[in-house]
CSV table of C-alpha atoms and ligand atoms in Angstrom, one decimal:
chain,number,residue,atom,x,y,z
A,108,MET,CA,23.5,6.8,-16.6
A,109,GLU,CA,20.0,6.8,-15.6
A,110,GLN,CA,17.8,6.4,-12.5
A,111,ASN,CA,17.1,3.0,-13.4
A,112,LEU,CA,20.4,2.1,-12.6
A,113,LEU,CA,19.9,3.5,-9.0
A,114,LYS,CA,16.9,1.1,-8.7
A,115,LYS,CA,19.0,-1.8,-9.7
A,116,ILE,CA,21.8,-0.8,-7.3
A,117,ILE,CA,19.1,-0.5,-4.3
A,118,SER,CA,17.5,-3.9,-5.1
A,119,PHE,CA,21.0,-5.6,-5.8
A,120,SER,CA,22.3,-4.2,-2.6
A,121,LYS,CA,19.5,-5.5,-0.4
A,122,ARG,CA,19.2,-8.9,-2.2
A,123,ARG,CA,23.0,-9.5,-2.0
A,124,GLY,CA,23.4,-8.3,1.5
A,125,PHE,CA,25.3,-5.0,1.1
A,126,ILE,CA,22.8,-2.6,2.1
A,127,PHE,CA,19.3,-3.0,4.2
A,128,PRO,CA,16.7,-0.3,5.1
A,129,CYS,CA,17.1,0.4,8.8
A,130,SER,CA,14.6,-1.4,11.0
A,131,GLU,CA,13.1,-2.9,7.9
A,132,ILE,CA,10.5,-5.1,10.0
A,133,TYR,CA,9.1,-2.0,11.5
A,134,GLY,CA,8.6,-0.4,8.0
A,135,GLY,CA,12.0,1.2,8.0
A,136,PHE,CA,13.4,4.5,9.2
A,137,SER,CA,13.8,7.3,6.9
A,138,ALA,CA,17.1,8.3,5.7
A,139,VAL,CA,18.9,5.8,7.7
A,140,TYR,CA,20.4,2.3,6.3
A,141,ASP,CA,22.3,-0.6,7.8
A,142,TYR,CA,25.2,-2.4,6.1
A,143,GLY,CA,24.9,-6.1,5.6
A,144,PRO,CA,27.5,-8.8,5.6
A,145,TYR,CA,29.1,-7.9,2.3
A,146,GLY,CA,28.4,-4.1,2.6
A,147,VAL,CA,30.3,-3.9,6.1
A,148,GLU,CA,33.4,-5.6,4.5
A,149,LEU,CA,33.0,-3.2,1.5
A,150,ALA,CA,32.8,-0.4,3.6
A,151,ASN,CA,36.0,-1.4,5.8
A,152,ASN,CA,38.0,-1.7,2.7
A,153,ILE,CA,37.1,1.5,1.8
A,154,LYS,CA,38.1,2.9,5.1
A,155,SER,CA,41.2,0.8,5.0
A,156,ALA,CA,42.2,2.5,1.9
A,157,TRP,CA,41.7,6.0,2.9
A,158,TRP,CA,43.5,5.5,6.3
A,159,LYS,CA,46.5,3.9,4.3
A,160,THR,CA,46.6,6.7,1.7
A,161,MET,CA,46.0,9.4,4.8
A,162,VAL,CA,47.7,8.0,7.8
A,163,GLN,CA,50.1,5.1,7.1
A,164,GLU,CA,51.8,6.9,4.1
A,165,ASN,CA,52.1,10.3,5.7
A,166,GLU,CA,54.7,10.5,8.6
A,167,ASN,CA,53.0,13.8,9.6
A,168,ILE,CA,49.5,12.7,9.8
A,169,ILE,CA,48.3,10.7,12.7
A,170,GLY,CA,44.8,9.1,13.6
A,171,LEU,CA,42.1,10.1,16.3
A,172,ASP,CA,38.9,8.7,17.3
A,173,SER,CA,36.9,11.3,19.3
A,174,ALA,CA,33.6,10.7,21.0
A,175,ILE,CA,30.4,11.3,19.0
A,176,PHE,CA,28.9,13.2,22.2
A,177,MET,CA,30.9,16.6,23.0
A,178,HIS,CA,30.5,19.3,25.4
A,179,PRO,CA,27.4,21.6,24.2
A,180,LYS,CA,29.7,24.6,23.9
A,181,VAL,CA,31.6,23.0,21.0
A,182,TRP,CA,28.6,23.5,18.7
A,183,GLN,CA,28.3,27.1,20.0
A,184,ALA,CA,31.7,27.9,19.3
A,185,SER,CA,31.8,26.2,15.8
A,186,GLY,CA,28.9,28.3,14.8
A,187,HIS,CA,26.5,25.2,14.3
A,188,VAL,CA,23.9,26.2,16.9
A,189,ALA,CA,23.4,29.5,15.4
A,190,GLY,CA,24.0,28.7,11.6
A,191,PHE,CA,24.0,24.9,10.5
A,192,SER,CA,21.1,25.0,8.6
A,193,ASP,CA,19.4,24.1,5.5
A,194,PRO,CA,16.4,26.4,3.7
A,195,LEU,CA,12.9,24.6,4.2
A,196,VAL,CA,9.7,25.3,2.5
A,197,GLU,CA,6.6,23.6,3.6
A,198,CYS,CA,3.5,22.8,1.4
A,199,LYS,CA,0.5,24.4,2.9
A,200,LYS,CA,-1.8,21.8,2.1
A,201,CYS,CA,-0.2,18.5,3.2
A,202,HIS,CA,2.7,19.8,5.1
A,203,THR,CA,5.4,18.0,3.2
A,204,ARG,CA,8.7,19.7,4.0
A,205,ILE,CA,11.2,20.2,1.2
A,206,ARG,CA,14.7,21.6,1.1
A,207,ALA,CA,14.2,25.0,-0.8
A,208,ASP,CA,17.6,24.9,-3.0
A,209,HIS,CA,16.9,21.4,-4.1
A,210,PHE,CA,13.4,22.2,-5.1
A,211,LEU,CA,14.8,24.9,-7.2
A,212,GLU,CA,17.5,22.9,-8.5
A,213,GLU,CA,14.9,20.3,-9.8
A,214,ILE,CA,13.3,22.9,-12.0
A,215,GLY,CA,16.6,23.9,-13.4
A,216,ILE,CA,17.2,26.9,-11.2
A,217,TRP,CA,20.7,27.1,-9.5
A,218,ALA,CA,20.4,27.7,-6.0
A,219,ASP,CA,22.9,27.0,-2.8
A,220,GLU,CA,22.0,26.3,0.6
A,221,LYS,CA,24.4,28.9,1.7
A,222,MET,CA,22.1,31.5,0.3
A,223,SER,CA,20.3,34.0,2.7
A,224,GLU,CA,16.7,33.5,3.1
A,225,ILE,CA,15.9,36.8,1.2
A,226,GLU,CA,18.0,35.4,-1.7
A,227,ILE,CA,16.2,32.3,-1.8
A,228,ASN,CA,12.7,33.5,-1.2
A,229,LYS,CA,13.2,35.8,-4.2
A,230,LEU,CA,14.0,32.8,-6.5
A,231,LEU,CA,11.1,30.9,-5.1
A,232,ASP,CA,8.9,33.8,-5.8
A,233,GLU,CA,10.2,34.1,-9.2
A,234,ASN,CA,9.5,30.7,-10.2
A,235,LYS,CA,6.3,30.2,-8.3
A,236,ASP,CA,4.3,28.8,-11.2
A,237,LYS,CA,6.7,26.0,-11.9
A,238,LEU,CA,6.8,24.8,-8.2
A,239,LYS,CA,4.6,21.9,-7.4
A,240,CYS,CA,4.4,19.6,-4.1
A,241,PRO,CA,6.0,16.3,-4.9
A,242,LYS,CA,3.3,14.6,-2.5
A,243,CYS,CA,0.0,16.3,-3.4
A,244,GLY,CA,0.7,18.6,-6.3
A,245,GLU,CA,-0.4,21.6,-4.7
A,246,ASN,CA,1.4,25.0,-5.4
A,247,ASN,CA,0.9,26.7,-2.3
A,248,PHE,CA,4.1,27.0,0.0
A,249,SER,CA,5.4,28.6,2.9
A,250,LYS,CA,8.1,31.1,2.9
A,251,ALA,CA,11.6,29.6,3.2
A,252,LYS,CA,13.1,29.4,6.6
A,253,LYS,CA,16.3,28.1,7.7
A,254,PHE,CA,16.0,24.9,9.5
A,255,ASN,CA,18.9,23.8,12.1
A,256,LEU,CA,20.3,20.3,10.9
A,257,LEU,CA,21.9,19.4,14.6
A,258,VAL,CA,20.5,16.5,15.9
A,259,LYS,CA,19.4,16.9,19.8
A,260,SER,CA,19.6,14.2,22.5
A,261,ASN,CA,18.8,14.2,26.1
A,262,LEU,CA,22.0,12.6,27.4
A,263,GLY,CA,22.7,13.0,31.0
A,264,ASN,CA,19.8,15.4,31.5
A,265,PHE,CA,17.4,13.8,34.0
A,266,THR,CA,15.0,16.4,33.9
A,267,SER,CA,12.2,16.9,31.5
A,268,ASP,CA,13.3,20.4,29.9
A,269,TRP,CA,16.3,19.0,28.2
A,270,ASP,CA,15.4,21.2,25.3
A,271,LYS,CA,16.8,24.2,27.1
A,272,SER,CA,20.5,23.0,27.3
A,273,PRO,CA,20.6,20.4,24.5
A,274,VAL,CA,23.6,18.0,24.0
A,275,TYR,CA,23.9,17.1,20.2
A,276,LEU,CA,25.0,14.4,18.4
A,277,ARG,CA,27.9,15.7,16.5
A,278,GLY,CA,27.1,17.2,13.0
A,279,GLU,CA,30.5,16.6,11.6
A,280,THR,CA,33.4,14.7,12.8
A,281,CYS,CA,36.3,17.6,12.4
A,282,GLN,CA,35.4,19.5,15.8
A,283,GLY,CA,36.6,16.4,17.8
A,284,ILE,CA,39.8,17.1,15.9
A,285,TYR,CA,39.9,20.5,16.6
A,286,VAL,CA,39.2,20.3,20.3
A,287,ASN,CA,42.3,17.7,20.6
A,288,PHE,CA,44.4,19.7,18.7
A,289,LYS,CA,46.6,20.6,21.8
A,290,ASN,CA,46.2,17.2,23.3
A,291,VAL,CA,47.7,15.7,20.0
A,292,LEU,CA,50.5,18.2,20.2
A,293,ASP,CA,51.5,17.9,23.5
A,294,SER,CA,51.4,14.0,23.2
A,295,THR,CA,53.2,13.2,20.1
A,296,ARG,CA,56.3,14.9,18.3
A,297,GLN,CA,54.3,16.4,15.6
A,298,LYS,CA,55.0,19.7,14.5
A,299,ILE,CA,53.4,22.1,12.1
A,300,PRO,CA,52.7,21.1,9.3
A,301,PHE,CA,50.9,18.0,10.3
A,302,GLY,CA,47.3,16.3,10.1
A,303,ILE,CA,44.8,14.6,12.2
A,304,ALA,CA,42.6,12.0,10.5
A,305,GLN,CA,39.6,10.5,11.7
A,306,ILE,CA,36.6,8.3,10.7
A,307,GLY,CA,33.4,8.2,12.5
A,308,LYS,CA,29.7,9.0,12.4
A,309,ALA,CA,27.9,12.1,11.8
A,310,PHE,CA,24.3,13.1,12.5
A,311,ARG,CA,22.3,15.8,10.6
A,312,ASN,CA,18.5,16.3,10.5
A,313,GLU,CA,18.3,16.2,6.7
A,314,ILE,CA,15.2,17.8,5.6
A,315,THR,CA,14.4,15.2,2.8
A,316,ALA,CA,15.5,11.6,2.5
A,317,ARG,CA,16.2,10.7,-0.9
A,318,GLN,CA,18.7,9.1,-3.2
A,319,PHE,CA,19.5,6.2,-1.1
A,320,ILE,CA,22.6,6.3,1.2
A,321,PHE,CA,23.7,9.6,-0.6
A,322,ARG,CA,21.9,11.6,1.9
A,323,GLN,CA,21.2,10.1,5.3
A,324,ARG,CA,20.6,11.3,8.8
A,325,GLU,CA,23.2,9.0,10.1
A,326,PHE,CA,26.4,8.6,8.1
A,327,THR,CA,30.2,8.2,8.2
A,328,GLN,CA,32.9,10.7,7.3
A,329,MET,CA,36.5,10.2,6.7
A,330,GLU,CA,38.2,13.5,7.5
A,331,MET,CA,41.6,14.8,7.7
A,332,GLN,CA,42.4,18.4,9.2
A,333,PHE,CA,46.0,19.5,8.1
A,334,PHE,CA,47.3,22.3,10.4
A,335,VAL,CA,49.4,24.7,8.6
A,336,HIS,CA,51.4,28.1,8.9
A,337,PRO,CA,48.9,30.8,7.4
A,338,GLU,CA,51.4,31.6,4.5
A,339,LYS,CA,51.6,28.0,3.4
A,340,ALA,CA,48.0,27.6,3.5
A,341,LYS,CA,47.5,28.1,-0.4
A,342,GLU,CA,50.2,25.7,-1.4
A,343,ASN,CA,49.0,23.0,0.9
A,344,TYR,CA,45.6,23.5,-0.2
A,345,GLU,CA,46.4,22.8,-3.9
A,346,ARG,CA,48.5,20.0,-2.8
A,347,TRP,CA,45.6,18.2,-1.1
A,348,LYS,CA,43.3,18.9,-3.9
A,349,LYS,CA,45.5,17.1,-6.1
A,350,LYS,CA,46.1,14.1,-3.6
A,351,ARG,CA,42.4,13.6,-3.1
A,352,TRP,CA,41.6,13.6,-6.8
A,353,LYS,CA,44.3,11.0,-7.3
A,354,PHE,CA,42.9,8.6,-4.4
A,355,TYR,CA,39.8,8.2,-6.6
A,356,LEU,CA,41.6,7.2,-9.8
A,357,ASP,CA,44.7,5.4,-8.2
A,358,ASN,CA,43.1,3.7,-5.2
A,359,LEU,CA,39.5,3.1,-5.9
A,360,LYS,CA,40.0,2.9,-9.8
A,361,PHE,CA,37.2,5.4,-10.8
A,362,LYS,CA,37.4,6.4,-14.4
A,363,GLU,CA,38.5,10.2,-14.5
A,364,LYS,CA,35.3,10.9,-16.6
A,365,ASN,CA,33.3,10.2,-13.8
A,366,LEU,CA,34.7,12.9,-11.5
A,367,LYS,CA,34.3,16.6,-11.5
A,368,TRP,CA,35.6,19.6,-9.5
A,369,HIS,CA,32.9,22.1,-8.3
A,370,GLN,CA,33.8,25.2,-6.8
A,371,HIS,CA,31.9,27.0,-4.2
A,372,LYS,CA,31.0,30.7,-5.0
A,373,ASN,CA,28.8,31.1,-1.8
A,374,LEU,CA,31.4,30.6,1.0
A,375,VAL,CA,30.8,30.6,4.6
A,376,PHE,CA,32.2,33.9,5.9
A,377,TYR,CA,35.3,32.4,7.3
A,378,ALA,CA,36.2,30.0,4.5
A,379,LYS,CA,39.2,30.9,2.1
A,380,GLU,CA,38.4,28.7,-0.4
A,381,ALA,CA,36.2,25.4,-1.2
A,382,TRP,CA,36.0,23.0,-4.0
A,383,ASP,CA,34.0,19.7,-4.0
A,384,ILE,CA,35.0,16.5,-5.8
A,385,GLU,CA,31.7,15.4,-7.4
A,386,TYR,CA,31.0,11.9,-8.7
A,387,ASN,CA,28.8,11.0,-11.5
A,388,PHE,CA,26.0,9.0,-9.7
A,389,PRO,CA,22.9,7.6,-11.5
A,390,PHE,CA,21.2,10.9,-10.5
A,391,GLY,CA,23.9,13.0,-11.7
A,392,PHE,CA,27.2,14.6,-10.7
A,393,LYS,CA,27.2,15.2,-7.0
A,394,GLU,CA,29.4,15.8,-4.1
A,395,ILE,CA,31.5,13.0,-2.4
A,396,GLU,CA,34.1,15.0,-1.0
A,397,GLY,CA,34.6,18.8,0.1
A,398,ILE,CA,38.1,20.2,0.2
A,399,HIS,CA,38.3,23.4,2.3
A,400,ASN,CA,40.4,26.1,3.5
A,401,ARG,CA,39.1,27.1,6.8
A,402,GLY,CA,41.6,29.9,7.8
A,403,ASN,CA,42.1,29.9,11.7
A,404,TYR,CA,38.7,30.2,12.1
A,405,ASP,CA,38.1,27.0,14.3
A,406,LEU,CA,41.0,27.1,16.5
A,407,THR,CA,40.1,30.9,17.2
A,408,GLN,CA,36.6,30.2,18.2
A,409,HIS,CA,37.6,27.2,20.5
A,410,SER,CA,40.4,29.4,21.9
A,411,LYS,CA,37.7,32.1,22.5
A,412,PHE,CA,34.8,30.0,24.2
A,413,SER,CA,37.1,27.6,26.0
A,414,GLN,CA,39.3,30.3,27.3
A,415,LYS,CA,42.3,27.9,26.4
A,416,ASP,CA,45.2,29.1,24.3
A,417,LEU,CA,45.3,27.0,21.3
A,418,SER,CA,48.2,29.0,19.3
A,419,TYR,CA,51.0,27.2,18.1
A,420,ARG,CA,54.6,28.2,19.2
A,421,ASP,CA,57.3,27.7,16.4
A,422,ASN,CA,60.4,26.7,18.2
A,423,LYS,CA,62.7,27.9,15.4
A,424,THR,CA,61.3,31.2,14.8
A,425,LYS,CA,59.9,31.8,18.4
A,426,LYS,CA,56.6,33.0,16.9
A,427,GLU,CA,53.2,32.1,17.8
A,428,TYR,CA,50.4,32.0,15.8
A,429,ILE,CA,46.8,30.3,15.1
A,430,PRO,CA,47.3,27.7,12.5
A,431,TYR,CA,45.2,27.6,9.2
A,432,ILE,CA,43.1,24.3,8.6
A,433,ILE,CA,43.1,22.8,5.0
A,434,GLU,CA,40.1,20.2,5.5
A,435,THR,CA,39.5,17.0,3.3
A,436,SER,CA,36.0,15.7,4.2
A,437,ALA,CA,35.0,12.8,2.4
A,438,GLY,CA,31.7,10.6,3.1
A,439,LEU,CA,32.0,6.9,3.2
A,440,ASP,CA,28.5,6.1,2.3
A,441,ARG,CA,28.6,8.3,-0.7
A,442,THR,CA,31.9,6.7,-1.8
A,443,LEU,CA,30.5,3.2,-1.3
A,444,LEU,CA,27.6,4.3,-3.5
A,445,ALA,CA,30.1,5.7,-6.1
A,446,VAL,CA,31.8,2.3,-5.7
A,447,LEU,CA,28.6,0.3,-6.4
A,448,THR,CA,27.8,2.7,-9.4
A,449,GLU,CA,31.3,2.5,-10.8
A,450,PHE,CA,31.6,-1.4,-10.7
A,451,TYR,CA,28.4,-2.6,-11.1
A,452,THR,CA,28.3,-4.4,-14.7
A,453,GLU,CA,25.7,-6.4,-16.5
A,454,GLU,CA,27.8,-8.4,-19.0
A,455,LYS,CA,26.6,-10.1,-22.0
A,456,LEU,CA,27.9,-13.7,-22.5
A,457,GLU,CA,27.6,-16.2,-25.1
A,458,LYS,CA,24.4,-17.7,-26.0
A,459,GLY,CA,22.4,-14.8,-25.0
A,460,LYS,CA,23.2,-15.1,-21.3
A,461,THR,CA,24.2,-12.3,-19.0
A,462,ARG,CA,26.0,-12.1,-15.9
A,463,ILE,CA,26.1,-9.4,-13.1
A,464,VAL,CA,29.5,-8.8,-11.8
A,465,LEU,CA,30.8,-6.4,-9.6
A,466,LYS,CA,34.2,-5.5,-11.1
A,467,LEU,CA,35.6,-4.2,-7.9
A,468,PRO,CA,39.3,-3.4,-7.4
A,469,LYS,CA,40.6,-6.6,-5.4
A,470,ASN,CA,41.5,-4.6,-2.4
A,471,LEU,CA,38.0,-3.5,-2.1
A,472,ALA,CA,36.2,-7.0,-2.6
A,473,PRO,CA,34.2,-8.1,0.3
A,474,ILE,CA,35.4,-11.8,-0.2
A,475,LYS,CA,38.8,-12.4,-1.8
A,476,VAL,CA,38.4,-16.2,-2.5
A,477,ALA,CA,35.8,-18.8,-2.5
A,478,VAL,CA,36.4,-22.4,-2.3
A,479,PHE,CA,34.1,-25.1,-4.1
A,480,PRO,CA,34.2,-28.9,-4.0
A,481,LEU,CA,33.0,-29.9,-7.5
A,482,LEU,CA,30.3,-32.1,-6.1
A,483,ARG,CA,28.6,-31.9,-2.8
A,484,ASN,CA,27.8,-35.7,-2.6
A,485,ARG,CA,31.4,-36.7,-2.4
A,486,PRO,CA,32.8,-36.9,0.9
A,487,GLU,CA,36.5,-36.9,-0.3
A,488,LEU,CA,36.0,-33.7,-2.6
A,489,ILE,CA,34.5,-31.8,0.4
A,490,ASP,CA,37.1,-33.1,2.8
A,491,LYS,CA,39.9,-31.8,0.7
A,492,ALA,CA,38.0,-28.5,-0.1
A,493,ARG,CA,37.4,-27.8,3.6
A,494,LYS,CA,41.1,-28.4,4.4
A,495,ILE,CA,42.1,-25.8,1.8
A,496,PHE,CA,39.4,-23.4,3.0
A,497,ASN,CA,40.7,-23.7,6.6
A,498,SER,CA,44.5,-23.1,5.4
A,499,LEU,CA,43.4,-19.9,3.4
A,500,LYS,CA,40.9,-18.5,5.9
A,501,PRO,CA,43.6,-17.2,8.2
A,502,GLU,CA,45.1,-15.2,5.1
A,503,PHE,CA,42.1,-13.9,3.2
A,504,MET,CA,38.3,-13.2,3.6
A,505,CYS,CA,37.3,-16.5,2.3
A,506,GLU,CA,33.8,-18.4,1.4
A,507,PHE,CA,33.1,-22.2,1.4
A,508,ASP,CA,29.9,-22.8,-0.8
A,509,ASP,CA,29.0,-26.4,-2.0
A,510,ASN,CA,25.3,-25.6,-2.9
A,511,ASP,CA,23.9,-25.8,-6.5
A,512,ASN,CA,26.0,-26.4,-9.8
A,513,ILE,CA,29.4,-24.6,-10.3
A,514,GLY,CA,28.1,-22.4,-12.9
A,515,LYS,CA,25.6,-21.0,-10.3
A,516,ARG,CA,28.5,-20.8,-7.6
A,517,TYR,CA,30.4,-18.6,-9.9
A,518,ARG,CA,27.5,-16.2,-10.6
A,519,ARG,CA,27.0,-15.7,-7.0
A,520,GLN,CA,30.7,-14.9,-6.6
A,521,ASP,CA,30.8,-12.6,-9.5
A,522,GLU,CA,27.9,-10.6,-8.2
A,523,ILE,CA,29.7,-9.9,-4.7
A,524,GLY,CA,33.0,-9.1,-6.7
A,525,THR,CA,35.1,-12.2,-5.5
A,526,PRO,CA,38.2,-12.0,-7.6
A,527,TYR,CA,39.3,-15.9,-7.3
A,528,CYS,CA,37.3,-19.1,-7.1
A,529,ILE,CA,39.1,-22.4,-6.3
A,530,THR,CA,37.2,-25.7,-7.4
A,531,VAL,CA,38.5,-29.0,-5.9
A,532,ASP,CA,37.7,-31.7,-8.3
A,533,PHE,CA,38.9,-35.4,-9.0
A,534,ASP,CA,42.2,-34.4,-10.6
A,535,THR,CA,43.0,-32.6,-7.2
A,536,LEU,CA,42.7,-36.0,-5.4
A,537,GLN,CA,45.3,-37.4,-7.7
A,538,ASP,CA,47.8,-34.4,-8.4
A,539,ASN,CA,47.2,-31.9,-5.5
A,540,THR,CA,46.3,-29.1,-7.9
A,541,VAL,CA,43.0,-27.0,-8.1
A,542,THR,CA,41.5,-24.7,-10.6
A,543,VAL,CA,41.7,-20.9,-10.0
A,544,ARG,CA,39.1,-19.0,-11.9
A,545,ASP,CA,39.5,-15.4,-12.3
A,546,ARG,CA,36.4,-13.2,-12.1
A,547,ASP,CA,36.8,-10.7,-14.9
A,548,THR,CA,38.4,-13.0,-17.7
A,549,MET,CA,36.6,-16.1,-16.4
A,550,GLN,CA,39.8,-18.0,-17.5
A,551,GLN,CA,40.9,-21.0,-15.3
A,552,GLU,CA,44.4,-22.2,-14.3
A,553,ARG,CA,45.7,-25.0,-12.6
A,554,ILE,CA,47.9,-24.3,-9.3
A,555,LYS,CA,49.6,-26.7,-7.0
A,556,ILE,CA,47.9,-26.6,-3.5
A,557,GLU,CA,51.2,-25.9,-2.0
A,558,GLU,CA,51.8,-22.7,-3.9
A,559,LEU,CA,48.0,-21.6,-3.5
A,560,THR,CA,48.7,-19.0,-0.7
A,561,ASP,CA,51.6,-17.4,-2.3
A,562,LYS,CA,50.1,-17.2,-5.7
A,563,LEU,CA,46.9,-15.8,-4.4
A,564,HIS,CA,48.8,-13.2,-2.4
A,565,LYS,CA,50.5,-11.9,-5.5
A,566,LYS,CA,47.5,-12.1,-7.6
A,567,LEU,CA,45.4,-10.1,-5.0
A,568,ASN,CA,48.1,-7.4,-4.5
A,569,ASN,CA,48.3,-6.8,-8.4
A,570,ASN,CA,45.1,-4.6,-8.2
B,294,ATP,P1,25.5,18.4,0.8
B,294,ATP,O1,25.7,19.9,0.0
B,294,ATP,O2,25.3,17.4,-0.1
B,294,ATP,O3,24.5,18.6,1.8
B,294,ATP,P2,27.6,19.0,2.6
B,294,ATP,O4,28.3,20.3,1.8
B,294,ATP,O5,26.7,19.7,3.7
B,294,ATP,O6,26.8,18.0,1.5
B,294,ATP,P3,29.7,18.6,3.9
B,294,ATP,O7,29.4,19.1,5.3
B,294,ATP,O8,30.9,19.1,3.3
B,294,ATP,O9,28.6,18.1,3.2
B,294,ATP,O10,30.4,17.1,4.5
B,294,ATP,C1,31.4,16.5,4.0
B,294,ATP,C2,31.1,15.1,3.3
B,294,ATP,O11,30.2,14.4,4.2
B,294,ATP,C3,30.2,15.2,2.2
B,294,ATP,O12,31.1,15.5,0.7
B,294,ATP,C4,29.5,13.9,1.9
B,294,ATP,O13,30.4,13.0,1.3
B,294,ATP,C5,29.4,13.7,3.5
B,294,ATP,N1,28.0,13.8,3.7
B,294,ATP,C6,27.6,15.1,4.2
B,294,ATP,N2,26.1,15.1,4.5
B,294,ATP,C7,25.8,13.8,4.1
B,294,ATP,C8,24.6,12.9,4.3
B,294,ATP,N3,23.5,13.5,4.7
B,294,ATP,N4,24.6,11.8,4.1
B,294,ATP,C9,25.7,11.0,3.8
B,294,ATP,N5,26.8,11.6,3.5
B,294,ATP,C10,27.0,13.0,3.8
């Protein structure tokens, strides 16, 4: 895989309505993107696949949708105000700001955002001669400093000094889960072990915008926090590691060779264990999901700062304890980019022709079925095709297309990954059958209209 593929995916995503640069008519807005008509469908289908495996299929996992704005003390308790930062260096000539650990990584020096300022500055000094500003080429940088990633807001502050007591846009979705731990316990019949799942936006002042939707300042997380007895933490950690790995293979149909485990050696002080699942992006293996054993840090901190007891009482043993938390934290946008990378295919056809096909698993396809009348200037074909389209539309995401020749319409649907195209032709008017063409094999079969809905359901369920 190469960077070239990333360029192709970026232009394909815009051309076919998957991903647009944010506020593009104003020149775009760095590290923020918008999902277009097919992008939003694909994103929703990824979210549904995640929700199904996490919430629907597990009796002891329930959902939550907490607010983006939270009490400012949440971020003090969590440690984000003091320590949620990445190391930043600045070019002294053109003032370009660069994330120091990535800068070192690019010249082949292993570094980590969790390193101390002293450690990272030592590495920068040792490799001074090899570092060049990506903008002006100069080799004169400031010392690395920790840069806080929380995004501030002036919500509800009607004075001009909102910098003194800022409200933040949440830097991760899981804090909304921790502060609702008691509410969920009191309002449901869940007992430990149980989990709370949430999908939602998170915001980070990322130092450098790069690699398309991989690193954004506004992005979506799919997180699940599993509350366990401390003695059961390790076995639950191993179980969730296995389950999350399987999700990418079984539900998203990624090839196993495109996935890799990465263990964090530099852990934040409270973490017991941290592994990432990495995907083979066009720019190399990078994190799509983190699986963390967070110990009892989060609930302990929130108990302390809120003065509310967040311990759990086991009714059988009559013992109280602060649960440990096993976290699975996946990024929707990184998963979507991995899906595009995995399934974007340029396929050679006969007579030197090629086609672009998004070979998506059927559950992820934005449009499931497209309906075409063979010719657009024959009202009887259009009428019949419209009737079929209207009958299928409540069942599946469908598209109607009567523009251009059939070959071009197939290509358009192949590009966006539509599994089935239905053509209404002159035989349809005689025998009430249509052709159903398969995206991957390009084979066509004739199916009776009255059996169409059932057969399409069966085909689409057979992922
Ligand atoms: P990185 O080391 O790449 O900055 P991280 O370790 O800070 O990522 P986590 O805090 O573990 O990431 O967040 C969990 C998940 O949220 C990540 O695995 C990723 O999929 C997603 N994520 C984090 N930051 C971003 C971002 N800036 N843009 C898009 N997705 C992100």
